[in-house]
């Protein structure tokens, strides 16, 4: 088996094993059980040579290529590889999930289009059965891409916030406009008419 042949579910389970505070042999038993799809008790009964089946885990590729399209059921999903293709809701959701250290399948459900937040749970579950070699590279690519764009996105959001604050300050310091809000009635129209005619 190769690393690329693992399913996303196996990959997530293997990451969880790495985080455990247990002996190396226990970790190897758990990993072998995940890779072979067996119970730990079955793995313990195997000959020691069975550990050769997880040798590939020590050579995890640094860069993974990815396929631009994948199928879930009868629908084709396309990986986002351009910031112009990414909706604001996608970017916000990706940012939130990434900061929360969400599992890879949750991120995958965001970085493929068409993106449907209402079906996020269903789509993220479907990604668990996808092969690492087909989709994991997309998440690595997207994370790197996002990190490159994050500074520009942050600057843009800060500039937009300053524009909103400036606009609010102008409104609050416009005494005629504020007076029209407190007196009510048709004064807003008459104030506007006075400004344009005067």
CSV table of C-alpha atoms in Angstrom, one decimal:
chain,number,residue,atom,x,y,z
A,1,UNK,CA,0.0,0.0,0.0
A,2,UNK,CA,1.0,3.6,-0.6
A,3,UNK,CA,0.2,6.7,1.4
A,4,UNK,CA,-1.9,8.0,-1.4
A,5,UNK,CA,-4.1,4.8,-1.2
A,6,UNK,CA,-5.3,5.5,2.3
A,7,UNK,CA,-8.8,6.9,2.7
A,8,UNK,CA,-9.3,10.2,4.3
A,9,UNK,CA,-10.9,8.4,7.3
A,10,UNK,CA,-7.8,6.2,7.7
A,11,UNK,CA,-5.6,9.3,7.5
A,12,UNK,CA,-7.6,11.1,10.2
A,13,UNK,CA,-7.5,8.0,12.4
A,14,UNK,CA,-3.7,7.7,11.9
A,15,UNK,CA,-3.2,11.3,12.9
A,16,UNK,CA,-5.2,10.6,16.1
A,17,UNK,CA,-2.9,7.7,16.9
A,18,UNK,CA,0.1,10.0,16.6
A,19,UNK,CA,-1.4,12.3,19.2
A,20,UNK,CA,-1.8,9.5,21.8
A,21,UNK,CA,0.5,9.3,24.7
A,22,UNK,CA,1.2,5.6,24.6
A,23,UNK,CA,4.2,3.3,23.7
A,24,UNK,CA,5.6,3.1,20.2
A,25,UNK,CA,4.5,-0.6,19.9
A,26,UNK,CA,0.9,0.3,20.9
A,27,UNK,CA,0.9,3.0,18.3
A,28,UNK,CA,2.2,0.6,15.6
A,29,UNK,CA,-0.5,-1.9,16.5
A,30,UNK,CA,-3.2,0.7,16.3
A,31,UNK,CA,-1.8,2.0,12.9
A,32,UNK,CA,-1.6,-1.5,11.5
A,33,UNK,CA,-5.2,-2.2,12.5
A,34,UNK,CA,-6.3,1.1,10.8
A,35,UNK,CA,-4.3,0.4,7.6
A,36,UNK,CA,-5.5,-3.3,7.3
A,37,UNK,CA,-9.0,-2.6,8.5
A,38,UNK,CA,-8.7,-5.1,11.3
A,39,UNK,CA,-9.3,-5.2,15.1
A,40,UNK,CA,-6.3,-4.6,17.3
A,41,UNK,CA,-6.7,-8.1,18.8
A,42,UNK,CA,-6.4,-9.6,15.3
A,43,UNK,CA,-3.2,-7.5,14.7
A,44,UNK,CA,-1.7,-8.7,17.9
A,45,UNK,CA,-2.0,-12.3,16.7
A,46,UNK,CA,-0.1,-11.6,13.5
A,47,UNK,CA,3.6,-12.3,12.9
A,48,UNK,CA,6.0,-9.4,13.5
A,49,UNK,CA,6.6,-9.1,9.8
A,50,UNK,CA,3.1,-7.7,9.5
A,51,UNK,CA,4.5,-4.3,10.6
A,52,UNK,CA,6.1,-4.1,7.1
A,53,UNK,CA,2.6,-3.1,6.0
A,54,UNK,CA,2.9,0.3,7.6
A,55,UNK,CA,6.5,1.0,6.5
A,56,UNK,CA,5.2,3.5,4.0
A,57,UNK,CA,4.0,5.7,6.8
A,58,UNK,CA,7.6,6.8,7.6
A,59,UNK,CA,7.9,8.3,4.0
A,60,UNK,CA,4.9,10.5,3.8
A,61,UNK,CA,5.2,12.8,0.7
A,62,UNK,CA,5.7,16.5,1.4
A,63,UNK,CA,3.8,17.6,-1.7
A,64,UNK,CA,0.8,15.8,-3.0
A,65,UNK,CA,-0.6,16.4,-6.5
A,66,UNK,CA,-4.3,16.5,-6.7
A,67,UNK,CA,-7.1,15.9,-9.1
A,68,UNK,CA,-9.1,18.9,-9.9
A,69,UNK,CA,-12.3,17.0,-10.0
A,70,UNK,CA,-13.9,14.4,-7.7
A,71,UNK,CA,-17.3,12.7,-7.7
A,72,UNK,CA,-19.6,12.4,-4.7
A,73,UNK,CA,-22.6,10.3,-5.7
A,74,UNK,CA,-23.7,11.5,-9.1
A,75,UNK,CA,-22.3,15.0,-8.7
A,76,UNK,CA,-18.9,16.3,-9.8
A,77,UNK,CA,-17.0,18.7,-7.5
A,78,UNK,CA,-14.2,20.9,-8.7
A,79,UNK,CA,-11.3,22.0,-6.5
A,80,UNK,CA,-10.9,25.8,-5.9
A,81,UNK,CA,-7.5,26.8,-7.2
A,82,UNK,CA,-8.1,30.4,-7.8
A,83,UNK,CA,-9.1,33.0,-5.2
A,84,UNK,CA,-11.6,34.5,-7.8
A,85,UNK,CA,-13.5,31.2,-7.7
A,86,UNK,CA,-13.9,31.2,-3.9
A,87,UNK,CA,-17.1,32.6,-2.4
A,88,UNK,CA,-16.8,34.8,0.7
A,89,UNK,CA,-18.8,32.2,2.6
A,90,UNK,CA,-16.3,29.6,1.6
A,91,UNK,CA,-13.4,31.6,2.7
A,92,UNK,CA,-15.0,32.5,6.0
A,93,UNK,CA,-15.9,28.9,6.7
A,94,UNK,CA,-12.5,27.6,5.7
A,95,UNK,CA,-10.8,30.2,8.0
A,96,UNK,CA,-13.1,29.2,10.9
A,97,UNK,CA,-12.6,25.5,10.4
A,98,UNK,CA,-8.9,25.8,9.9
A,99,UNK,CA,-8.5,27.9,13.1
A,100,UNK,CA,-10.6,25.3,15.0
A,101,UNK,CA,-8.3,22.4,13.7
A,102,UNK,CA,-11.3,20.7,12.1
A,103,UNK,CA,-10.7,17.3,10.5
A,104,UNK,CA,-9.5,17.3,6.9
A,105,UNK,CA,-12.9,16.0,5.6
A,106,UNK,CA,-14.5,19.2,7.0
A,107,UNK,CA,-12.0,21.3,5.1
A,108,UNK,CA,-12.5,19.3,1.9
A,109,UNK,CA,-16.2,20.0,2.0
A,110,UNK,CA,-15.4,23.7,1.8
A,111,UNK,CA,-12.6,23.8,-0.8
A,112,UNK,CA,-14.6,22.0,-3.5
A,113,UNK,CA,-17.3,23.7,-5.6
A,114,UNK,CA,-20.2,23.8,-5.8
A,115,UNK,CA,-20.1,24.8,-2.2
A,116,UNK,CA,-23.3,24.3,-0.3
A,117,UNK,CA,-23.1,25.2,3.5
A,118,UNK,CA,-26.5,23.5,4.0
A,119,UNK,CA,-25.1,20.2,2.9
A,120,UNK,CA,-21.7,20.6,4.6
A,121,UNK,CA,-22.1,17.7,7.0
A,122,UNK,CA,-23.3,15.3,4.3
A,123,UNK,CA,-20.5,16.2,1.9
A,124,UNK,CA,-17.8,16.1,4.6
A,125,UNK,CA,-19.0,12.6,5.5
A,126,UNK,CA,-18.7,11.5,1.9
A,127,UNK,CA,-15.1,12.8,1.7
A,128,UNK,CA,-14.1,10.3,4.4
A,129,UNK,CA,-14.2,7.5,1.8
A,130,UNK,CA,-12.1,9.4,-0.8
A,131,UNK,CA,-8.5,8.4,-1.4
A,132,UNK,CA,-5.8,10.6,0.1
A,133,UNK,CA,-4.1,10.8,-3.3
A,134,UNK,CA,-7.2,12.2,-5.0
A,135,UNK,CA,-8.1,15.0,-2.5
A,136,UNK,CA,-5.6,15.6,0.3
A,137,UNK,CA,-3.3,17.6,-2.0
A,138,UNK,CA,-6.2,20.1,-2.5
A,139,UNK,CA,-6.2,20.9,1.2
A,140,UNK,CA,-2.4,21.3,1.3
A,141,UNK,CA,-2.6,23.6,-1.7
A,142,UNK,CA,-5.5,25.6,-0.4
A,143,UNK,CA,-3.8,26.1,3.0
A,144,UNK,CA,-0.6,27.3,1.4
A,145,UNK,CA,-2.7,29.5,-1.0
A,146,UNK,CA,-4.8,30.9,1.9
A,147,UNK,CA,-1.6,31.7,3.9
A,148,UNK,CA,-0.3,33.7,0.9
A,149,UNK,CA,-3.6,35.6,0.6
A,150,UNK,CA,-4.3,35.9,4.3
A,151,UNK,CA,-2.3,39.2,4.7
A,152,UNK,CA,-4.1,40.8,1.7
A,153,UNK,CA,-7.4,39.6,2.9
A,154,UNK,CA,-6.8,41.0,6.4
A,155,UNK,CA,-5.7,44.4,4.9
A,156,UNK,CA,-8.8,44.5,2.8
A,157,UNK,CA,-11.1,43.8,5.8
A,158,UNK,CA,-9.3,46.4,7.9
A,159,UNK,CA,-9.7,49.0,5.1
A,160,UNK,CA,-13.4,48.1,4.8
A,161,UNK,CA,-13.8,48.5,8.5
A,162,UNK,CA,-12.1,52.0,8.4
A,163,UNK,CA,-14.5,53.0,5.6
A,164,UNK,CA,-17.5,51.9,7.6
A,165,UNK,CA,-16.3,53.8,10.7
A,166,UNK,CA,-15.6,57.0,8.7
A,167,UNK,CA,-19.1,56.8,7.2
A,168,UNK,CA,-20.7,56.3,10.6
A,169,UNK,CA,-18.7,59.3,12.0
A,170,UNK,CA,-19.9,61.4,9.1
A,171,UNK,CA,-23.5,60.5,9.8
A,172,UNK,CA,-23.2,61.1,13.5
A,173,UNK,CA,-21.6,64.5,13.0
A,174,UNK,CA,-24.3,65.7,10.4
A,175,UNK,CA,-26.5,67.7,12.8
A,176,UNK,CA,-29.3,68.2,10.2
A,177,UNK,CA,-29.5,64.5,9.5
A,178,UNK,CA,-29.5,63.6,13.2
A,179,UNK,CA,-32.2,66.2,13.9
A,180,UNK,CA,-34.4,64.7,11.2
A,181,UNK,CA,-34.1,61.3,12.9
A,182,UNK,CA,-35.2,62.7,16.3
A,183,UNK,CA,-38.1,64.8,15.0
A,184,UNK,CA,-39.5,62.1,12.7
A,185,UNK,CA,-42.3,62.7,10.2
A,186,UNK,CA,-41.5,63.9,6.8
A,187,UNK,CA,-38.5,66.0,7.9
A,188,UNK,CA,-35.9,63.7,6.2
A,189,UNK,CA,-37.3,64.6,2.8
A,190,UNK,CA,-37.6,68.3,3.6
A,191,UNK,CA,-34.0,68.4,4.9
A,192,UNK,CA,-32.8,66.7,1.7
A,193,UNK,CA,-34.8,69.2,-0.4
A,194,UNK,CA,-33.3,72.2,1.6
A,195,UNK,CA,-29.8,70.8,1.0
A,196,UNK,CA,-30.3,70.3,-2.7
A,197,UNK,CA,-32.2,73.6,-3.4
A,198,UNK,CA,-30.3,75.8,-1.1
